[in-house]
GROMACS .gro file of C-alpha atoms in nm:
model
  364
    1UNK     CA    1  -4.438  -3.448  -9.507
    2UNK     CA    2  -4.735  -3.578  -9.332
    3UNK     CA    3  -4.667  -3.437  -9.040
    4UNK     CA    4  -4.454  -3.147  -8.899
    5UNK     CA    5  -4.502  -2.811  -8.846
    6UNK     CA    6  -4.672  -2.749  -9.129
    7UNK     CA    7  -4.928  -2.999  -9.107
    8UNK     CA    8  -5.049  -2.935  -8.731
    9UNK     CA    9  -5.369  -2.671  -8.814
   10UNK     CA   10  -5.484  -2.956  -9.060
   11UNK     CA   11  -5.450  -3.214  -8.744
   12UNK     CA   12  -5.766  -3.242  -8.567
   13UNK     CA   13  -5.686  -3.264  -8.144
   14UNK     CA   14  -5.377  -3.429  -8.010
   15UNK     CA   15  -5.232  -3.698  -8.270
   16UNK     CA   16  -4.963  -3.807  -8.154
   17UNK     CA   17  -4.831  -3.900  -7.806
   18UNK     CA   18  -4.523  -3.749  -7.640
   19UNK     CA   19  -4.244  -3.982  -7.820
   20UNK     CA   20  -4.395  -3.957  -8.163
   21UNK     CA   21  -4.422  -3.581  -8.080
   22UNK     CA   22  -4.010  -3.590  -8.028
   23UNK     CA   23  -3.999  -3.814  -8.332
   24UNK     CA   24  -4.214  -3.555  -8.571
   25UNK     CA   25  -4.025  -3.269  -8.471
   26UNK     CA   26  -3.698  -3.448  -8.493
   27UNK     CA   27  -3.770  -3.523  -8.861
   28UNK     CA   28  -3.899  -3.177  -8.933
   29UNK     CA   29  -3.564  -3.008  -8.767
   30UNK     CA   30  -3.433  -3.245  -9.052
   31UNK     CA   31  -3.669  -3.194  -9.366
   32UNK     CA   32  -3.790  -2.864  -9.342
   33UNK     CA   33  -3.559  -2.728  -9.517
   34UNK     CA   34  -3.688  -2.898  -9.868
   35UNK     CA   35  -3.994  -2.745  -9.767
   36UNK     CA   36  -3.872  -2.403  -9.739
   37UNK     CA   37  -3.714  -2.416 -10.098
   38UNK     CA   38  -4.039  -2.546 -10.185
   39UNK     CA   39  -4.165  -2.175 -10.126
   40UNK     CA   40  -4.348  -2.262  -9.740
   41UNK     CA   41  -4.340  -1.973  -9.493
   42UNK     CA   42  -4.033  -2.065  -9.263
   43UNK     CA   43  -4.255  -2.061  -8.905
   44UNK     CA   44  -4.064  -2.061  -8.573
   45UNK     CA   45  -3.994  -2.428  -8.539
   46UNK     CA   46  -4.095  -2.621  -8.215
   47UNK     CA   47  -3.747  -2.813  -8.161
   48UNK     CA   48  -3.469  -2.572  -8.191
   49UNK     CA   49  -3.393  -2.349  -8.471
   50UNK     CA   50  -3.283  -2.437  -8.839
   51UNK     CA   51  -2.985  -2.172  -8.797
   52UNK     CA   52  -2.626  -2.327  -8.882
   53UNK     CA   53  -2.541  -2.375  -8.535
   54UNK     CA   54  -2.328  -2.675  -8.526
   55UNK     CA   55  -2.401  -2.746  -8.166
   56UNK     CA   56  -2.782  -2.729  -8.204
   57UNK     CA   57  -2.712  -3.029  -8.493
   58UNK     CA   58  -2.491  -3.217  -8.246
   59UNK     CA   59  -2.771  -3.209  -8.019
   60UNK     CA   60  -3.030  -3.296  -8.264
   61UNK     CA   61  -2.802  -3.599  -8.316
   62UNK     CA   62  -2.845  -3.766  -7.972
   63UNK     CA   63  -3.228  -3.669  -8.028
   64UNK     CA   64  -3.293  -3.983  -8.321
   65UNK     CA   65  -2.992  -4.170  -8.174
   66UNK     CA   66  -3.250  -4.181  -7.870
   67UNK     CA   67  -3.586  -4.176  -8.065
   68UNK     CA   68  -3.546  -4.448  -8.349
   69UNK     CA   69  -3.422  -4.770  -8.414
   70UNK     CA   70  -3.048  -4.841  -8.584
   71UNK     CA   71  -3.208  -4.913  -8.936
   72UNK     CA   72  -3.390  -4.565  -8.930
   73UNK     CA   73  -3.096  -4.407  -8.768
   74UNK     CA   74  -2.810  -4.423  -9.026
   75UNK     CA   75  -3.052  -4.322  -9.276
   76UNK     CA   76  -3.092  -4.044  -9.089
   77UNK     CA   77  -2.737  -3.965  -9.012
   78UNK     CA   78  -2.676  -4.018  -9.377
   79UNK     CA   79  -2.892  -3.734  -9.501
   80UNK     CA   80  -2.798  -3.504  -9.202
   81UNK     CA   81  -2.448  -3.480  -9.318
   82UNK     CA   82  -2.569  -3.257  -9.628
   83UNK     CA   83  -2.919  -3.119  -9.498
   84UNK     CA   84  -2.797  -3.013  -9.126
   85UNK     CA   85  -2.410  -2.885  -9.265
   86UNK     CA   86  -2.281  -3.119  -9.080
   87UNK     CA   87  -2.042  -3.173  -9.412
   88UNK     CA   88  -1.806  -2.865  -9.299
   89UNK     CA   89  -1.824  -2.979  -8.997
   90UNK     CA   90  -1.605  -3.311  -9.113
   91UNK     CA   91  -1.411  -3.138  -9.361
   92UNK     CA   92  -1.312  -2.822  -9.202
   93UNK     CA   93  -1.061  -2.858  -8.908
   94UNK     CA   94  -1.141  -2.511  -8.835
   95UNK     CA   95  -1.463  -2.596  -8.734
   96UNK     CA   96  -1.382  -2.809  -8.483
   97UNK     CA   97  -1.131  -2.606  -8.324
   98UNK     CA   98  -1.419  -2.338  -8.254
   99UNK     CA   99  -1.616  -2.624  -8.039
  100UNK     CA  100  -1.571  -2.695  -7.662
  101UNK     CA  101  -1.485  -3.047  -7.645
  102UNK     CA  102  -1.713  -3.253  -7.472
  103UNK     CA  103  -1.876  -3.593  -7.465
  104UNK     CA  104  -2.164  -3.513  -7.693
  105UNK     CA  105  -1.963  -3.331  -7.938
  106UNK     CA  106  -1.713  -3.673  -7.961
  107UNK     CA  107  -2.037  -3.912  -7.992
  108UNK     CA  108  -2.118  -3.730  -8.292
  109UNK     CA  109  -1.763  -3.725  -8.456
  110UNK     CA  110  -1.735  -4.037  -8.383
  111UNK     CA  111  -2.046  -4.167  -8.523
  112UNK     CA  112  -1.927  -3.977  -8.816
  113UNK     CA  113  -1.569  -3.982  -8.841
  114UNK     CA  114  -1.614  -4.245  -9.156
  115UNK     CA  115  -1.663  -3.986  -9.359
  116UNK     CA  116  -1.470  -3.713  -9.246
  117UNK     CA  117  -1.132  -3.589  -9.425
  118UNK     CA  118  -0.769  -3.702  -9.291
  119UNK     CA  119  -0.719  -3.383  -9.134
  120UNK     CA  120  -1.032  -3.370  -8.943
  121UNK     CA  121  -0.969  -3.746  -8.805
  122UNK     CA  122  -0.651  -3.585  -8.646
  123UNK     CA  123  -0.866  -3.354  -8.458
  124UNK     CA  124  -1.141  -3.603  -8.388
  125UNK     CA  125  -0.847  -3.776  -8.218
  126UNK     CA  126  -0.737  -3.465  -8.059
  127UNK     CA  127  -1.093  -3.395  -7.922
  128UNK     CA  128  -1.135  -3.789  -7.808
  129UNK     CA  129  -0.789  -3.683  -7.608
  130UNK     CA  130  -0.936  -3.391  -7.435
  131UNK     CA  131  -1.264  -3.600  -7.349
  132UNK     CA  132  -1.097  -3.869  -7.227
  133UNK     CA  133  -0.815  -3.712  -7.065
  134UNK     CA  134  -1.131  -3.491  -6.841
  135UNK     CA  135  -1.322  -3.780  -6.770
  136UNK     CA  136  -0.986  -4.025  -6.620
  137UNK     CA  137  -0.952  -3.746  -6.431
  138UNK     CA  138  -1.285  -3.696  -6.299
  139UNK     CA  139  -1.327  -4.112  -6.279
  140UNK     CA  140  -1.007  -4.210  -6.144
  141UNK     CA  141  -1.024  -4.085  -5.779
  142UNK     CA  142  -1.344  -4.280  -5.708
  143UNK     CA  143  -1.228  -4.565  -5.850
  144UNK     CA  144  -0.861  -4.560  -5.669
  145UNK     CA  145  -1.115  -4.521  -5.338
  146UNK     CA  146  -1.316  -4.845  -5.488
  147UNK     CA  147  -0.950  -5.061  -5.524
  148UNK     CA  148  -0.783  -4.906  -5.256
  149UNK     CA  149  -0.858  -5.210  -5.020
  150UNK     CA  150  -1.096  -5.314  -4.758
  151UNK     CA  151  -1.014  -5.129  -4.393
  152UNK     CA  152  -0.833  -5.326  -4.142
  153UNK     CA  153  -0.899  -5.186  -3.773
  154UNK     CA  154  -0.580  -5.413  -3.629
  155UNK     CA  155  -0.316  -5.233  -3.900
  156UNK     CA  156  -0.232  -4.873  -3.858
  157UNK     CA  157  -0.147  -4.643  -4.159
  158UNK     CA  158   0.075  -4.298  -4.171
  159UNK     CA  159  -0.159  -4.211  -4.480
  160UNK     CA  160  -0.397  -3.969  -4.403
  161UNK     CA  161  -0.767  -4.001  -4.551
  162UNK     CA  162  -1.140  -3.894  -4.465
  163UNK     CA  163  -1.264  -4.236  -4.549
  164UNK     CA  164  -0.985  -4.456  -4.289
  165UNK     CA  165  -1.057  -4.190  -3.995
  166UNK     CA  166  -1.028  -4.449  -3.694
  167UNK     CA  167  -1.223  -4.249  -3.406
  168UNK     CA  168  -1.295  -4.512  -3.175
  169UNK     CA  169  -0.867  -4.543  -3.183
  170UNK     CA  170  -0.830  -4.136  -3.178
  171UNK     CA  171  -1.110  -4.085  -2.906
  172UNK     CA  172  -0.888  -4.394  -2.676
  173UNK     CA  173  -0.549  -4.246  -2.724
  174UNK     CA  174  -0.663  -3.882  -2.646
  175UNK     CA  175  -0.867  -3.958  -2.293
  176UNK     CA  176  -0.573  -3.804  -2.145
  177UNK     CA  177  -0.645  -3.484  -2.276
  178UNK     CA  178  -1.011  -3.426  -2.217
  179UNK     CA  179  -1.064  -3.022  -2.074
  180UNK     CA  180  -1.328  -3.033  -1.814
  181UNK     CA  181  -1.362  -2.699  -1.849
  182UNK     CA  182  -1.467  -2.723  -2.235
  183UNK     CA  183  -1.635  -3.078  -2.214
  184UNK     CA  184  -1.426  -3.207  -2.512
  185UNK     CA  185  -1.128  -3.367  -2.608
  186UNK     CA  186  -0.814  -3.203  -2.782
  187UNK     CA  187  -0.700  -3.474  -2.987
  188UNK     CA  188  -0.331  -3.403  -3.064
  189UNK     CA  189  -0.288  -3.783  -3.213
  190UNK     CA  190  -0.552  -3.858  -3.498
  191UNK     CA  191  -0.545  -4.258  -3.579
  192UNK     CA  192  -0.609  -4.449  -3.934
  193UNK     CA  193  -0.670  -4.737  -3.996
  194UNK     CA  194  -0.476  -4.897  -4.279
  195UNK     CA  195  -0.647  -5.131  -4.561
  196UNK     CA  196  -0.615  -5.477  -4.657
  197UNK     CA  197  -0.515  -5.566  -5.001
  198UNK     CA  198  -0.585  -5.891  -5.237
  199UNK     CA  199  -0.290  -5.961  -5.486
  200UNK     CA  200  -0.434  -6.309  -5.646
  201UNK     CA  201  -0.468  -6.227  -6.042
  202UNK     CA  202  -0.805  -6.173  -6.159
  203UNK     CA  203  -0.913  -6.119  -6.543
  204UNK     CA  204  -1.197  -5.845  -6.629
  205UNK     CA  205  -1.306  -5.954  -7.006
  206UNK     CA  206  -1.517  -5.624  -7.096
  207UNK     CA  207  -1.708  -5.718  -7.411
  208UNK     CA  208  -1.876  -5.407  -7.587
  209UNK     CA  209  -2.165  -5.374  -7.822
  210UNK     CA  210  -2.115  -5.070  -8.058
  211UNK     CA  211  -2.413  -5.016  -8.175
  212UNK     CA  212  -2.480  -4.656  -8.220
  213UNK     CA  213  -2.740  -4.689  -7.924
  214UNK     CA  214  -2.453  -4.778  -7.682
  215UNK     CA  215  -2.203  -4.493  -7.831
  216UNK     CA  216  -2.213  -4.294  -7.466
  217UNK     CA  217  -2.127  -4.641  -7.272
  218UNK     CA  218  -1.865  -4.695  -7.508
  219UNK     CA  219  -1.694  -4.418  -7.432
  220UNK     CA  220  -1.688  -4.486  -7.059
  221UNK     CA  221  -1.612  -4.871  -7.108
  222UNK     CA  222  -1.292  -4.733  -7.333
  223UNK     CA  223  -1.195  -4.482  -7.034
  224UNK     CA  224  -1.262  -4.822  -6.746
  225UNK     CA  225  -1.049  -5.047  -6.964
  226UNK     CA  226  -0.773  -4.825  -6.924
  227UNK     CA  227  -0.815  -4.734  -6.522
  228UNK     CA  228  -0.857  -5.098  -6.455
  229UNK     CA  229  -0.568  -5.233  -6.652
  230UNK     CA  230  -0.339  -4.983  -6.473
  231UNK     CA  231  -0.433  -5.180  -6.147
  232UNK     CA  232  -0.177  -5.405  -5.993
  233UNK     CA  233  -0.297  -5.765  -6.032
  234UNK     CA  234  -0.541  -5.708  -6.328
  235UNK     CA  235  -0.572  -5.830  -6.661
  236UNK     CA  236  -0.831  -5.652  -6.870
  237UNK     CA  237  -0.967  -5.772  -7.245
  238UNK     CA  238  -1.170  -5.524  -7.453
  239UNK     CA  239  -1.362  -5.682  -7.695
  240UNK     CA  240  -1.605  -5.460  -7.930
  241UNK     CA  241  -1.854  -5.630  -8.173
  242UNK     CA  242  -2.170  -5.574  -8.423
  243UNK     CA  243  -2.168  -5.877  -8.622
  244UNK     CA  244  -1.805  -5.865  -8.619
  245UNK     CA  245  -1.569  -5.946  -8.306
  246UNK     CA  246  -1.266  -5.694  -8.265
  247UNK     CA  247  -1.059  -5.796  -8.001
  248UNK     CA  248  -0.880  -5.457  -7.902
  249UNK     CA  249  -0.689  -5.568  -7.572
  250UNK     CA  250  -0.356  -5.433  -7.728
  251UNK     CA  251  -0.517  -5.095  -7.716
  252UNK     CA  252  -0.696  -5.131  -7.391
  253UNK     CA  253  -0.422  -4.861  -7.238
  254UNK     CA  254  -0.494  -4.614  -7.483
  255UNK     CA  255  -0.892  -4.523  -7.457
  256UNK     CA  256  -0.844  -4.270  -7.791
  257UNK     CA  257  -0.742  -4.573  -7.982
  258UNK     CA  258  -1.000  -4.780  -7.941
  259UNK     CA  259  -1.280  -4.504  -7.995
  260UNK     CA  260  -1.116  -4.458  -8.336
  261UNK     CA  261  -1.137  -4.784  -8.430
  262UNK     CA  262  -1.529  -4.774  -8.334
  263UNK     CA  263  -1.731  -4.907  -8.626
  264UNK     CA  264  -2.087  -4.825  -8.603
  265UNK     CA  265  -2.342  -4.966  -8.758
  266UNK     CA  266  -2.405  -5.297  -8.918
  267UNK     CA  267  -2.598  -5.568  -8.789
  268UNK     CA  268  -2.557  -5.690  -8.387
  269UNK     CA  269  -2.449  -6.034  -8.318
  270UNK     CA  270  -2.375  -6.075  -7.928
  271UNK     CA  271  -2.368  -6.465  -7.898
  272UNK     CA  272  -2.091  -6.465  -8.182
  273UNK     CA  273  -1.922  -6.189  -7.929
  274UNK     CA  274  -2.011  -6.360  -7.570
  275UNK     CA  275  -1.817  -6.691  -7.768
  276UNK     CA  276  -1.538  -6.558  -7.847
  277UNK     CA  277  -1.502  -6.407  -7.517
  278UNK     CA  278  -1.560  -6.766  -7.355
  279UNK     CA  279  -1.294  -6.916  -7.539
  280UNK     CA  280  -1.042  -6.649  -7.396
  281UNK     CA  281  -1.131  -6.712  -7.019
  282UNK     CA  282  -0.839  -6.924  -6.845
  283UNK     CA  283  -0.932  -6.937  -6.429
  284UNK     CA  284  -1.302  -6.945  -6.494
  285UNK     CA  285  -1.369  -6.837  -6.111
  286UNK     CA  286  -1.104  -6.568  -6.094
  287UNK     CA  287  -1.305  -6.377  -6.464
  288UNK     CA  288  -1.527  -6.129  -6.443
  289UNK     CA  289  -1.759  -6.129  -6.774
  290UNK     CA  290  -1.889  -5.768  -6.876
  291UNK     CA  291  -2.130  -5.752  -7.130
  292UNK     CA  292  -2.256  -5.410  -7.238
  293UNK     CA  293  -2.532  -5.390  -7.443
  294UNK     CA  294  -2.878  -5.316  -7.478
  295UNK     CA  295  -2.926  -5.714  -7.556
  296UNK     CA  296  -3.103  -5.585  -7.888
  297UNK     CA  297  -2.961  -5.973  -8.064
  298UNK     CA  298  -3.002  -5.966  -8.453
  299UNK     CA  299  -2.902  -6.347  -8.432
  300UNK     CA  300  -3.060  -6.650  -8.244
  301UNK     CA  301  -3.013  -6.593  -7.896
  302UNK     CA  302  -3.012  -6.960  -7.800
  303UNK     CA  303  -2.629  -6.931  -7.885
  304UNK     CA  304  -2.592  -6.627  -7.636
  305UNK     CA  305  -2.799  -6.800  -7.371
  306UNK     CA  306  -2.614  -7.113  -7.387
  307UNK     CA  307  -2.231  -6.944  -7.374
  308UNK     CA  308  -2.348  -6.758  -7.063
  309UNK     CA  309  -2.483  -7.038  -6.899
  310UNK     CA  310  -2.173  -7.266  -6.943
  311UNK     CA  311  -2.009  -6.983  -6.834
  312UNK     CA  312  -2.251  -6.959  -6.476
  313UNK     CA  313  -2.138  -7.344  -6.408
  314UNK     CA  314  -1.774  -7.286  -6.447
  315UNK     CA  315  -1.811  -7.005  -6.179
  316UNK     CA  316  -1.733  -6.677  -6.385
  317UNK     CA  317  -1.869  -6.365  -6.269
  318UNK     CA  318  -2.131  -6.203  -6.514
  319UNK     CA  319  -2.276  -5.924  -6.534
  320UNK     CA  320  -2.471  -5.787  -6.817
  321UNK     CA  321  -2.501  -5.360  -6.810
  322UNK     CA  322  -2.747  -5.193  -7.060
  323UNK     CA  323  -2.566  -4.839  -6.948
  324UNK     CA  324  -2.278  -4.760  -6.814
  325UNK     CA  325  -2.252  -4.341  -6.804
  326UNK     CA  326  -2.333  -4.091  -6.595
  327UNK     CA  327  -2.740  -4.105  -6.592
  328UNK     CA  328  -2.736  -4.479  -6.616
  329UNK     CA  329  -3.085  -4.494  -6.748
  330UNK     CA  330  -3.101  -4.818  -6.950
  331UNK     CA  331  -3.268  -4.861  -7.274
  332UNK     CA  332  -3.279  -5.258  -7.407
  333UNK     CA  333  -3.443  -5.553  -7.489
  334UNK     CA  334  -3.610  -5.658  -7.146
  335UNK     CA  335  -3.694  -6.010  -7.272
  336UNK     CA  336  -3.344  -6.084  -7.379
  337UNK     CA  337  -3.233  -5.925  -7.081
  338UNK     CA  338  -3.476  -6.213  -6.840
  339UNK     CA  339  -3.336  -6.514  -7.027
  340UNK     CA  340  -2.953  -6.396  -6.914
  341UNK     CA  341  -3.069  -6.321  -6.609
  342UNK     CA  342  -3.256  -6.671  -6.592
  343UNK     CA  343  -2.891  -6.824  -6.712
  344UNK     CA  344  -2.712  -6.708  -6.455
  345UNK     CA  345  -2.597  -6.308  -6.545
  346UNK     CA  346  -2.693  -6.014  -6.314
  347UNK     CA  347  -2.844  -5.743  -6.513
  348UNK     CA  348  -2.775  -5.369  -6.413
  349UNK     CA  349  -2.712  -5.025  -6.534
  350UNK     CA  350  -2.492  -4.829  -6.341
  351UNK     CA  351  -2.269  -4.512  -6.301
  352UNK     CA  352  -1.912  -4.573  -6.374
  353UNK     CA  353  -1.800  -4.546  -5.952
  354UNK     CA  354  -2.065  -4.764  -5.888
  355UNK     CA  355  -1.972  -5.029  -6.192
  356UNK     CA  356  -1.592  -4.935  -6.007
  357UNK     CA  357  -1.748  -5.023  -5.644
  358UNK     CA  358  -1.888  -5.347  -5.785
  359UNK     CA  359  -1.594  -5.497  -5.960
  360UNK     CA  360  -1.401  -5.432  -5.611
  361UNK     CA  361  -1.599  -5.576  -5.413
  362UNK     CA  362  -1.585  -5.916  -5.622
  363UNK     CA  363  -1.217  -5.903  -5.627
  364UNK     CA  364  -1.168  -5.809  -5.260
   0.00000   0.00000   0.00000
């Protein structure tokens, strides 16, 4: 290697810059190991430890998932299945039974679950359960709060929440017992107001990129099909693509299936996806268009352009999200980005209540 740990007394001041630093140390948690059979003093290393620690791989995994581009990536993944042990890992459903399931830990097994054995895809199915089972139940209050319906101050409700408190009401009906001698009112009647609800269909067409840059958003676009197609009034499509379209709307209710028929890799085409999507739309001004990606087009994007902007006239929603997870911090092709944007698209990343709180409010 030119670089890595074992090259920095030869380097002369500071090289590199703080991503290539991530990227050199990435590579040596990787290839150092050669090295070391090579007869080179094993130093402590500057990015984690070469131990067999399965979760200190998993980690290193979102490192180059972050750090370097799709091409370099599955290279990458490819050798770290032998070099890291990641190979027990898939062929060893003991393994995975002594690992806390969590969203990391499924982005890796997913990512990899091509080459794992048949028994370890039945736990990499029972670990997408746990993962997604947590996160509906994290999700789904603040999205039944986004849906639940705009407040109506002239309807009264018997239900009892925080949020449809009425204390202009409570304060009027309680006058009577104000206590002169405390200064305050005992309210023995509390008021609340009661909410307001649209039952017109509308169609959410949720059209994912699954590259392996966009594996976290899948995971939460897989979990939001599934919330939103449980709402009364909805119809929700789930459409994932490279430069392939799967339509997956007959598995849009169950989140673990369509994780395990994730395909990463491959090539991205998003006009060929944004088509097919535009032949499926029926009320034009009652669709919302999601496109999740990091606009990262392999193809011509004069297609893509074009399909959204036909879509713009005929009055569909879009909205194009280059995250959609719990930091939200987007990573994609900015210039891409500005010509949707320019045809008509909004361009966002958001948290999954706020992506909740926006698709209410269009509907409401």
């Amino acid at each position: 290697m030119v670089l890595g740990r074992y090259a920095d007394p030869a380097l002369d001041g500071p090289a590199l810059d703080g991503s290539e630093r991530r990227m050199d140390r990435a590579l040596d948690y990787l290839y150092a190991r050669e090295l070391a059979q090579r007869g080179l003093r094993q130093d402590k290393p500057a990015f984690g430890s070469l131990d067999p620690s399965r979760l200190s791989a998993l980690d290193w995994i979102g490192e180059v998932r972050e750090l370097f581009p799709r091409s370099v990536l599955e290279m990458l993944q490819s050798h770290a299945v032998d070099r890291l042990g990641l190979t027990e890992l898939l062929s060893d459903p003991k393994t995975l039974d002594s690992l806390e399931p969590n969203r990391d830990l499924l982005k890796a097994l997913v990512a990899f679950k091509g080459r794992a054995s048949p028994a370890v895809q039945d736990k990499i199915r029972e670990v997408a359960r746990k993962v997604v089972e947590d996160t509906i139940r994290r999700l789904k209050p603040s999205i039944d709060r986004a849906f639940s319906g705009r407040r109506n101050r002239f309807r009264r409700s018997q239900t009892k929440r925080l949020q449809d408190f009425d204390w202009r009401a409570t304060i009027r009906d309680n006058l009577k017992n104000y206590d002169p001698d405390r200064k305050r009112i005992i309210a023995d009647r509390l008021r609340f107001t009661g909410r307001s609800r649209r039952q017109l269909p509308w169609t959410i067409i949720l059209c994912v990129d699954q590259s392996g840059s966009m594996l976290g958003s899948v995971i939460y676009a897989a979990v939001m099909a599934a919330i939103l197609s449980a709402l009364p009034s909805v119809e929700v499509r789930l459409v994932v693509f490279d430069t392939s379209v799967v339509d997956l709307t007959s598995e849009v209710a169950d989140p673990v299936s369509v994780l395990m028929s994730v395909q990463l890799g491959g090539g991205t085409d998003i006009g060929r996806a944004v088509q097919y999507c535009e032949q499926q739309i029926k009320q034009p001004s009652r669709t919302i268009f999601v496109l999740l990606s990091d606009f990262c087009e392999g193809g011509p994007v004069a297609p893509m352009v074009a399909a959204v902007r036909r879509m713009a006239s005929a009055r569909v929603t879009l909205i194009g999200l280059a995250a959609l997870d719990d930091q939200a911090a987007p990573d994609y092709d900015r210039a891409t980005a500005q010509l949707l944007a320019n045809a008509g698209m909004k361009i966002a990343a958001l948290t999954p209540d706020r992506f909740a709180e926006w698709i209410a409010g269009i509907i409401e």
